[in-house]
Coordinates of C-alpha atoms and ligand atoms in Angstrom, one line a residue:
M261 CA -9.8 32.2 18.0
S262 CA -13.3 33.5 17.4
G263 CA -15.6 32.9 14.4
P264 CA -18.2 30.3 13.5
T265 CA -17.6 26.6 14.1
L266 CA -16.2 24.8 11.0
R267 CA -17.8 21.5 10.3
I268 CA -15.7 18.9 8.4
A269 CA -17.1 15.6 7.2
V270 CA -14.5 12.8 7.4
A271 CA -14.7 9.6 5.3
H272 CA -12.4 6.7 4.5
F273 CA -12.2 4.3 1.5
S274 CA -8.9 2.6 0.8
H275 CA -7.7 -0.4 -1.1
E276 CA -4.6 -1.4 -3.1
T277 CA -6.3 -3.7 -5.6
V278 CA -4.3 -6.5 -7.4
T279 CA -6.7 -6.9 -10.3
F280 CA -4.9 -10.0 -11.5
L281 CA -6.0 -12.0 -8.4
K282 CA -9.0 -14.2 -9.1
N283 CA -10.9 -13.4 -5.8
D284 CA -12.9 -10.2 -6.1
T285 CA -13.1 -7.9 -3.1
T286 CA -16.7 -8.1 -2.1
L287 CA -19.1 -6.2 0.0
G288 CA -18.8 -8.8 2.7
D289 CA -15.0 -8.4 2.8
F290 CA -15.5 -4.9 4.1
I291 CA -18.0 -5.9 6.8
Y292 CA -16.5 -7.3 10.0
P293 CA -16.4 -6.3 13.7
G294 CA -15.3 -2.6 13.6
S295 CA -16.0 -2.0 9.9
P296 CA -17.8 -0.1 8.6
A297 CA -17.0 2.6 11.2
R298 CA -18.5 6.0 11.9
G299 CA -18.3 8.9 14.4
E300 CA -15.4 8.7 16.9
A301 CA -14.7 5.0 16.0
L302 CA -13.8 6.1 12.5
L303 CA -11.8 9.1 13.7
K304 CA -9.8 6.8 16.1
F305 CA -9.3 3.7 13.9
D306 CA -5.8 4.4 12.7
P307 CA -4.2 6.8 15.3
K308 CA -0.6 6.6 13.9
S309 CA -1.3 7.2 10.3
Y310 CA -3.3 9.5 8.0
M311 CA -6.5 9.6 10.0
G312 CA -4.7 10.0 13.3
G313 CA -2.6 13.0 12.0
F314 CA -5.7 14.6 10.4
V315 CA -7.8 14.3 13.6
K316 CA -5.0 15.5 15.9
M317 CA -4.2 18.6 13.8
A318 CA -7.8 19.5 13.0
R319 CA -8.6 19.4 16.8
E320 CA -5.7 21.8 17.5
F321 CA -7.8 24.5 15.9
D322 CA -10.6 26.0 17.9
R323 CA -14.1 25.6 16.8
V324 CA -13.6 22.7 14.4
E325 CA -16.1 19.9 14.5
L326 CA -15.3 16.6 12.8
V327 CA -18.1 14.4 11.7
G328 CA -17.2 10.7 11.0
I329 CA -19.2 9.6 8.1
E330 CA -19.9 5.8 8.0
S331 CA -17.0 4.3 6.0
P332 CA -15.6 0.9 5.3
L333 CA -12.1 0.2 6.8
W334 CA -9.6 -1.9 4.8
P335 CA -11.2 -5.2 3.6
R336 CA -10.3 -8.2 5.8
T337 CA -8.4 -9.6 2.8
G338 CA -5.9 -6.7 3.1
T339 CA -4.2 -6.4 -0.2
G340 CA -4.8 -10.0 -1.1
S341 CA -7.9 -9.6 -3.1
G342 CA -8.8 -8.5 -6.7
W343 CA -11.3 -6.2 -8.3
I344 CA -13.7 -4.5 -5.9
T345 CA -17.2 -5.3 -6.9
R346 CA -19.5 -2.6 -8.2
E347 CA -21.9 -3.6 -5.4
A348 CA -19.4 -2.9 -2.7
Y349 CA -18.3 0.4 -4.1
E350 CA -21.9 1.7 -4.8
T351 CA -23.1 0.5 -1.4
F352 CA -20.5 2.4 0.6
V353 CA -20.3 5.5 -1.6
G354 CA -24.1 5.6 -1.8
R355 CA -24.3 5.6 2.0
M356 CA -21.5 8.2 2.4
I357 CA -23.2 10.6 0.0
A358 CA -26.6 10.1 1.6
E359 CA -25.2 10.8 5.0
I360 CA -23.2 13.9 3.8
R361 CA -26.4 15.2 2.2
A362 CA -28.5 14.6 5.2
D363 CA -26.1 16.2 7.7
Q364 CA -25.3 19.4 5.7
P365 CA -24.0 22.0 5.8
F366 CA -20.3 21.2 5.9
D367 CA -17.4 23.6 5.3
G368 CA -15.0 20.9 4.3
V369 CA -14.6 17.2 3.6
Y370 CA -11.6 15.0 4.3
L371 CA -11.3 11.8 2.3
C372 CA -8.8 9.3 3.7
L373 CA -7.8 7.3 0.6
H374 CA -5.1 5.1 -0.8
G375 CA -5.4 5.8 -4.5
A376 CA -4.9 2.4 -6.1
M377 CA -8.4 1.1 -5.6
A378 CA -9.8 -0.7 -8.7
V379 CA -13.5 -1.2 -9.1
R380 CA -15.3 -3.1 -11.8
G381 CA -16.9 -0.6 -14.2
V382 CA -15.5 2.5 -12.5
S383 CA -12.2 3.5 -14.2
R384 CA -11.2 6.2 -11.6
P385 CA -12.9 5.3 -8.3
E386 CA -11.2 7.9 -6.1
A387 CA -11.9 10.7 -8.6
E388 CA -15.5 9.4 -9.0
L389 CA -15.9 9.6 -5.2
A390 CA -14.6 13.2 -5.2
R391 CA -17.0 14.0 -8.1
R392 CA -20.0 12.7 -6.1
V393 CA -19.0 14.4 -2.9
R394 CA -18.6 17.7 -4.9
E395 CA -22.1 17.2 -6.3
A396 CA -23.5 16.7 -2.8
V397 CA -21.8 19.6 -1.1
G398 CA -21.7 22.1 -3.9
P399 CA -18.9 24.3 -5.3
G400 CA -18.0 26.4 -2.2
V401 CA -17.0 23.5 0.1
L402 CA -13.3 22.5 0.3
I403 CA -12.4 18.9 -0.3
A404 CA -9.0 17.5 0.9
A405 CA -7.6 14.0 0.7
T406 CA -4.6 11.9 1.7
F407 CA -3.0 9.3 -0.5
D408 CA -0.5 6.5 -0.5
L409 CA 2.3 7.0 -3.0
H410 CA 1.1 3.8 -4.8
G411 CA -2.0 5.6 -6.0
N412 CA -2.7 5.3 -9.7
Q413 CA -3.8 8.9 -10.3
N414 CA -4.0 11.6 -13.0
E415 CA -5.5 15.1 -13.0
E416 CA -9.1 13.9 -12.6
F417 CA -9.2 13.8 -8.8
L418 CA -8.2 17.5 -8.4
K419 CA -10.8 18.5 -10.9
H420 CA -13.4 17.7 -8.2
A421 CA -11.3 18.1 -5.0
D422 CA -9.1 20.9 -3.9
L423 CA -6.2 19.4 -1.9
A424 CA -4.2 16.2 -2.0
F425 CA -1.3 15.0 0.2
A426 CA 0.6 11.8 -0.6
V427 CA 3.3 10.1 1.6
K428 CA 6.9 10.6 0.3
Y429 CA 8.6 7.5 1.8
F430 CA 8.4 3.8 1.0
P431 CA 8.1 2.3 3.6
H432 CA 5.4 4.9 4.3
Y433 CA 6.8 6.5 7.4
D434 CA 4.9 9.8 7.0
G435 CA 1.2 8.9 6.9
Y436 CA 0.6 10.8 10.1
L437 CA 2.5 13.9 8.9
Q438 CA 0.5 14.0 5.7
G439 CA -2.7 13.7 7.6
E440 CA -1.6 16.7 9.8
R441 CA -0.8 18.7 6.7
A442 CA -4.1 17.9 5.1
A443 CA -6.0 19.1 8.2
R444 CA -4.0 22.3 8.6
T445 CA -4.2 23.2 4.9
L446 CA -7.9 22.4 4.7
V447 CA -8.7 24.6 7.7
R448 CA -6.6 27.4 6.2
A449 CA -8.4 27.0 2.8
I450 CA -11.8 27.1 4.5
R451 CA -10.8 30.3 6.2
G452 CA -9.5 31.8 2.9
D453 CA -5.9 31.7 3.8
Y454 CA -4.9 29.1 1.3
K455 CA -6.2 29.1 -2.3
P456 CA -5.0 25.9 -4.0
A457 CA -3.5 26.1 -7.5
H458 CA -2.2 22.8 -8.8
A459 CA -0.4 21.1 -11.6
T460 CA -0.4 17.4 -12.4
V461 CA 2.0 15.6 -14.8
K462 CA 2.0 12.0 -15.8
V463 CA 5.5 10.7 -16.1
P464 CA 5.5 7.6 -18.4
I465 CA 7.6 5.3 -16.2
I466 CA 6.1 2.1 -14.9
S467 CA 7.9 0.2 -12.1
P468 CA 7.3 -2.9 -9.9
T469 CA 6.9 -1.9 -6.3
V470 CA 9.9 -4.0 -5.1
V471 CA 12.3 -1.5 -6.7
Q472 CA 10.7 1.6 -5.2
W473 CA 12.5 1.7 -1.8
T474 CA 13.2 5.3 -0.9
G475 CA 16.0 4.3 1.4
A476 CA 18.5 4.3 -1.5
S477 CA 19.2 6.3 -4.6
P478 CA 17.6 7.1 -7.0
W479 CA 14.2 6.8 -5.4
M480 CA 15.6 8.5 -2.3
D481 CA 16.7 11.4 -4.6
L482 CA 13.2 11.9 -5.9
A483 CA 11.8 12.1 -2.3
Q484 CA 14.6 14.5 -1.4
R485 CA 14.0 16.7 -4.3
A486 CA 10.3 17.0 -3.4
L487 CA 11.3 17.8 0.2
I488 CA 13.7 20.5 -1.0
W489 CA 10.9 22.2 -3.0
E490 CA 8.7 22.1 0.1
A491 CA 11.4 23.5 2.3
S492 CA 12.3 26.3 0.0
E493 CA 8.9 27.5 -1.1
P494 CA 6.3 28.3 1.5
D495 CA 2.9 26.6 1.1
V496 CA 4.1 24.2 -1.6
Y497 CA 3.2 20.5 -1.4
V498 CA 4.7 18.0 -3.8
N499 CA 3.2 14.5 -4.4
V500 CA 5.2 11.9 -6.3
F501 CA 3.0 8.9 -7.0
F502 CA 5.2 6.0 -7.9
G503 CA 2.1 4.1 -9.1
F504 CA 0.9 0.6 -8.5
P505 CA 1.5 -1.7 -11.6
F506 CA -0.5 -4.8 -10.5
A507 CA -3.8 -3.0 -11.2
D508 CA -5.1 -3.2 -14.8
V509 CA -6.3 0.4 -14.8
P510 CA -5.7 3.4 -17.1
D511 CA -3.7 5.6 -14.7
V512 CA -0.8 3.3 -13.8
G513 CA 2.7 4.8 -13.9
M514 CA 4.2 7.7 -12.2
T515 CA 2.4 11.0 -11.5
V516 CA 3.7 14.2 -10.1
Q517 CA 1.2 16.6 -8.5
V518 CA 2.1 20.0 -7.1
L519 CA 0.0 22.3 -4.9
T520 CA 0.7 26.0 -4.3
N521 CA -1.1 28.9 -2.7
R522 CA -2.5 31.0 -5.5
N523 CA 0.4 30.4 -7.8
P524 CA -0.3 28.2 -10.9
E525 CA 3.0 29.2 -12.6
L526 CA 5.0 27.9 -9.6
A527 CA 3.0 24.7 -9.6
A528 CA 3.7 24.2 -13.3
K529 CA 7.4 25.0 -12.8
I530 CA 7.9 22.5 -9.9
S531 CA 6.0 19.8 -11.6
R532 CA 8.2 20.2 -14.7
D533 CA 11.3 20.1 -12.6
M534 CA 10.2 17.0 -10.7
S535 CA 9.1 15.0 -13.7
A536 CA 12.2 15.9 -15.7
A537 CA 14.4 14.8 -12.7
A538 CA 12.5 11.4 -12.6
W539 CA 12.8 11.1 -16.4
R540 CA 16.6 11.6 -16.4
Q541 CA 16.9 8.9 -13.8
R542 CA 14.5 6.4 -15.5
K543 CA 17.1 3.8 -16.2
A544 CA 18.5 3.7 -12.6
L545 CA 15.0 3.8 -11.1
L546 CA 14.3 0.5 -12.8
T547 CA 17.6 -1.2 -12.4
S548 CA 19.0 -0.2 -9.0
T549 CA 17.4 -3.2 -7.1
K550 CA 18.7 -6.7 -7.6
V551 CA 16.0 -9.5 -7.5
H552 CA 17.1 -13.1 -7.4
T553 CA 15.3 -16.2 -8.5
I554 CA 14.1 -18.3 -5.5
P555 CA 16.7 -21.1 -6.0
E556 CA 19.5 -18.5 -6.3
G557 CA 18.3 -16.6 -3.3
V558 CA 18.0 -19.6 -1.1
A559 CA 21.5 -20.7 -2.1
L560 CA 22.8 -17.2 -1.3
A561 CA 21.0 -17.4 2.1
K562 CA 22.7 -20.7 2.9
Q563 CA 26.0 -19.1 2.1
A564 CA 25.3 -16.1 4.2
V565 CA 24.6 -18.4 7.2
Q566 CA 27.9 -20.2 6.7
N567 CA 29.6 -16.8 6.6
G568 CA 27.9 -15.7 9.8
E569 CA 26.0 -12.9 8.0
T570 CA 22.8 -13.5 10.0
P571 CA 20.0 -12.9 10.4
V572 CA 19.2 -13.3 6.7
V573 CA 15.9 -11.9 5.3
L574 CA 14.6 -13.7 2.2
A575 CA 11.7 -11.6 0.9
D576 CA 9.5 -13.1 -1.7
H577 CA 8.2 -9.8 -3.0
S578 CA 6.0 -11.3 -5.7
D579 CA 3.4 -13.3 -3.7
R580 CA 0.1 -11.4 -4.0
S581 CA -2.2 -14.1 -2.7
G582 CA -0.2 -15.1 0.3
Y583 CA -0.6 -18.8 -0.7
A584 CA 2.6 -19.0 -2.7
T585 CA 4.8 -22.0 -1.6
W586 CA 7.8 -21.5 -4.0
L587 CA 10.1 -20.3 -1.3
L588 CA 8.9 -22.8 1.3
R589 CA 9.5 -25.7 -1.2
E590 CA 13.0 -24.4 -2.0
I591 CA 13.9 -24.0 1.6
I592 CA 13.0 -27.6 2.2
A593 CA 14.8 -28.7 -1.0
Q594 CA 18.0 -27.0 0.0
D595 CA 17.6 -28.2 3.6
L596 CA 17.9 -24.9 5.4
S597 CA 17.7 -25.0 9.2
N598 CA 16.7 -22.5 11.9
T599 CA 14.5 -20.8 9.3
L600 CA 11.2 -19.0 9.9
I601 CA 8.6 -19.0 7.1
A602 CA 6.1 -16.2 7.7
T603 CA 3.5 -16.7 6.4
I604 CA 1.8 -19.2 4.1
A605 CA -1.9 -18.1 3.8
D606 CA -4.4 -21.0 3.7
A607 CA -8.0 -20.3 4.7
A608 CA -9.0 -24.0 4.4
A609 CA -6.1 -25.3 6.5
T610 CA -6.6 -22.7 9.3
A611 CA -10.4 -23.3 9.3
K612 CA -9.7 -27.0 9.8
L613 CA -7.2 -26.3 12.6
R614 CA -9.8 -24.1 14.3
D615 CA -12.5 -26.8 14.0
Q616 CA -10.1 -29.3 15.5
G617 CA -9.4 -27.0 18.4
A618 CA -5.7 -27.3 17.5
K619 CA -3.3 -26.5 20.3
A620 CA 0.4 -26.5 21.2
G621 CA 1.9 -29.9 21.3
D622 CA -0.5 -31.5 18.7
A623 CA 1.1 -33.3 15.8
F624 CA 0.7 -31.6 12.4
D625 CA 0.5 -33.3 9.0
M626 CA -1.1 -31.3 6.3
E627 CA -0.7 -30.0 2.8
V628 CA -0.5 -26.2 3.0
G629 CA -0.7 -23.2 0.7
G630 CA -0.6 -23.2 -3.1
L631 CA -3.4 -23.7 -5.6
A632 CA -5.0 -20.2 -5.1
D633 CA -3.9 -19.7 -8.7
E634 CA -0.9 -20.7 -10.8
S635 CA 1.2 -18.0 -9.1
A636 CA 0.8 -19.8 -5.7
G637 CA 2.3 -23.1 -6.9
E638 CA 1.5 -26.5 -5.4
A639 CA 0.5 -27.2 -1.9
V640 CA 3.4 -28.5 0.3
R641 CA 3.1 -31.3 2.8
I642 CA 4.4 -30.3 6.2
Q643 CA 4.8 -32.8 9.1
G644 CA 5.7 -31.4 12.4
T645 CA 4.3 -30.2 15.7
I646 CA 2.0 -27.3 16.5
L647 CA 3.9 -24.8 18.7
N648 CA 1.1 -22.3 19.0
A649 CA -2.3 -21.6 17.5
V650 CA -4.0 -18.2 18.3
E651 CA -6.7 -16.0 17.0
G652 CA -5.8 -12.4 16.3
H653 CA -6.6 -9.6 13.8
G654 CA -9.6 -11.6 12.6
Q655 CA -7.7 -14.7 11.6
L656 CA -6.1 -17.8 13.0
W657 CA -2.3 -18.0 13.3
A658 CA -0.6 -21.4 13.7
C659 CA 3.1 -21.9 14.3
I660 CA 4.3 -25.3 13.2
G661 CA 7.8 -26.6 14.0
F662 CA 9.3 -28.9 11.4
G663 CA 12.6 -30.0 9.9
R664 CA 15.8 -28.8 11.6
D665 CA 14.4 -26.1 13.9
N666 CA 12.3 -24.5 11.2
V667 CA 9.0 -22.8 12.0
L668 CA 6.2 -22.2 9.5
I669 CA 3.5 -19.7 10.3
L670 CA 0.1 -20.4 8.7
S671 CA -2.3 -17.6 8.5
T672 CA -5.8 -17.3 7.1
Y673 CA -5.1 -14.3 4.8
L674 CA -2.0 -12.8 3.1
V675 CA 0.3 -11.3 5.8
Q676 CA 3.1 -8.9 5.1
I677 CA 5.5 -9.1 8.1
M678 CA 7.0 -5.7 8.5
E679 CA 9.0 -6.1 11.7
P680 CA 10.3 -9.0 13.7
L681 CA 8.8 -8.0 17.0
S682 CA 5.3 -8.6 15.7
L683 CA 6.3 -12.3 15.6
G684 CA 7.1 -12.2 19.3
A685 CA 3.4 -11.9 19.9
L686 CA 3.1 -15.5 18.6
G687 CA 5.5 -16.7 21.3
L688 CA 8.4 -17.1 19.0
D689 CA 12.0 -16.5 20.0
I690 CA 13.1 -14.2 17.2
G691 CA 16.8 -14.5 18.1
A692 CA 16.6 -18.3 17.3
F693 CA 16.3 -17.9 13.6
Q694 CA 19.1 -17.5 11.1
V695 CA 16.9 -17.0 8.1
M696 CA 13.5 -15.3 7.9
A697 CA 11.5 -16.0 4.8
I698 CA 8.7 -13.4 4.5
K699 CA 6.3 -12.0 1.9
S700 CA 7.0 -8.3 1.5
R701 CA 8.5 -6.0 -1.1
V702 CA 9.7 -2.9 0.7
H703 CA 7.6 -2.4 3.9
F704 CA 9.7 -5.0 5.7
R705 CA 12.7 -2.7 5.5
R706 CA 11.1 -0.6 8.3
G707 CA 11.7 -3.4 10.9
F708 CA 14.4 -5.6 9.3
H709 CA 16.7 -3.2 7.4
D710 CA 16.4 0.5 8.3
N711 CA 17.0 -0.4 12.0
G712 CA 20.1 -2.6 11.3
F713 CA 18.4 -5.9 12.3
A714 CA 19.2 -8.1 9.3
K715 CA 22.8 -8.5 8.1
T716 CA 21.7 -9.9 4.7
I717 CA 18.7 -8.9 2.6
L718 CA 17.8 -11.0 -0.4
L719 CA 14.8 -10.2 -2.6
V720 CA 13.5 -13.1 -4.6
E721 CA 10.8 -14.2 -6.9
P722 CA 9.8 -17.4 -8.7
T723 CA 11.7 -18.4 -11.8
E724 CA 8.5 -18.1 -13.8
P725 CA 6.9 -14.6 -14.2
F726 CA 3.7 -14.8 -12.1
L727 CA 1.4 -12.0 -11.2
G728 CA 3.7 -10.1 -8.8
T729 CA 6.7 -10.3 -11.1
V730 CA 9.1 -7.6 -11.9
R731 CA 8.6 -8.6 -15.6
L732 CA 5.4 -6.5 -16.1
D733 CA 5.3 -7.4 -19.8
Q734 CA 4.2 -10.9 -18.7
L735 CA 1.0 -9.7 -17.1
P736 CA -2.3 -9.9 -18.9
Y737 CA -3.2 -6.2 -19.1
E738 CA -6.3 -5.2 -21.0
N739 CA -6.5 -1.5 -20.0
V740 CA -2.8 -0.6 -20.1
D741 CA -0.6 -0.4 -23.2
L742 CA 2.8 -1.0 -21.8
K743 CA 4.4 0.5 -24.9
Q744 CA 3.3 3.9 -23.6
Y745 CA 5.7 3.5 -20.6
Y746 CA 9.4 3.3 -20.1
P747 CA 11.0 0.7 -20.1
Y748 CA 8.6 -1.2 -22.3
G749 CA 8.2 1.4 -25.0
N750 CA 9.9 4.6 -26.0
P751 CA 7.5 7.3 -24.9
A752 CA 8.2 10.9 -25.3
F753 CA 8.9 12.9 -22.1
P754 CA 5.8 15.1 -21.5
G755 CA 6.4 18.8 -21.9
Ligands
ZN263 ZN1 1.9 1.9 -0.6

């Protein structure tokens, strides 16, 4: 293909902020070997997800130049940290804008985002980033973005940007695909072949993430409905943001966003259809997933072991710090055996082990976890033997054998185990465990459920409603009026 070379600036800024956690996400949390990243390092940092898909597709076009703008990668705390400081946000956005201004002209900008970032003093951080990028590049330059479906969004982002593509599945299987679509549509839009018209509708439903699995109805039906619209109408893209309720920000709740090629009426029609379908299913959306209390769940796990329904996954969906010990304590109280607990986060304990040069075979006797805040519970004393202690992914991992063939994995930060094979890297024999107690809501289904690995799946949370609870009315919101959302109030269906 002939024609001038297209220059596209590529930037990344992603976080899913649990604002109820006490530890802010600071500038320092974003700075570690590899982050911030720029140039090819940024373009290659996540080859199997949004960025990888975007880069692969953009480079399938001739004469497209991608410019990796210096960007922070995910903070080293993962999702286990609270409000992003104003300093962190302003520092990185300031540098991005300066670099984009200095390196102009660009024909397009790609922003690789999550959508549930919460920044002190900035009520809509992704929209604010888009606004500043627009100010820098001017009105004629196309701006595209990809999002996680947990984004807390409204119409503000697309006032400043042109294109948005969110994943449809939870677990998020389709990040790479959405990156590809963003690249293709952005290049087409730059060349005048796609002129985005969009509609955004807030659907007043707020739901805890643990219920949002798209592997079963009615969440599956919502994803399917969006896919059917995309299959039957050329150039239509349907984003259904389920929303992230553990951020105290104004745009929580569900949002439907539809993009069409020069057809605002069609965008409005599809957004009405999608939001009406969600609204009709509102009761089932909230009630289709059973969540047990931890004592109940551990008793059910024991029963499942007796019935040979193993392996059993016990997923504490509610732990947002990684330090929570409720499940560990109950596993000890009910005397489970052959149980893996992955993980308890404890930065002080892992630092101590590192200082001691802990190694396999050493005796272990320490209080672990707890105390990060009330949701984490009390520290639990574990006496056993260190099976393995290794550095990886910027943290220390220690496997401790204790009790009747139980293994506890200690980590420095919150870890969400999504598939059992990742545990093999720690030298564990996965087949030896009858019960696996993990900290995950839905992402674990990728490697434990969708593939048929686990025979029994039990979702649990502490008896008391702590910060990751399904009982959202127990959370100390200041910027959200739950009465405006189903099931806590009786809002009117929009439109
Ligand atoms: Zn997500």
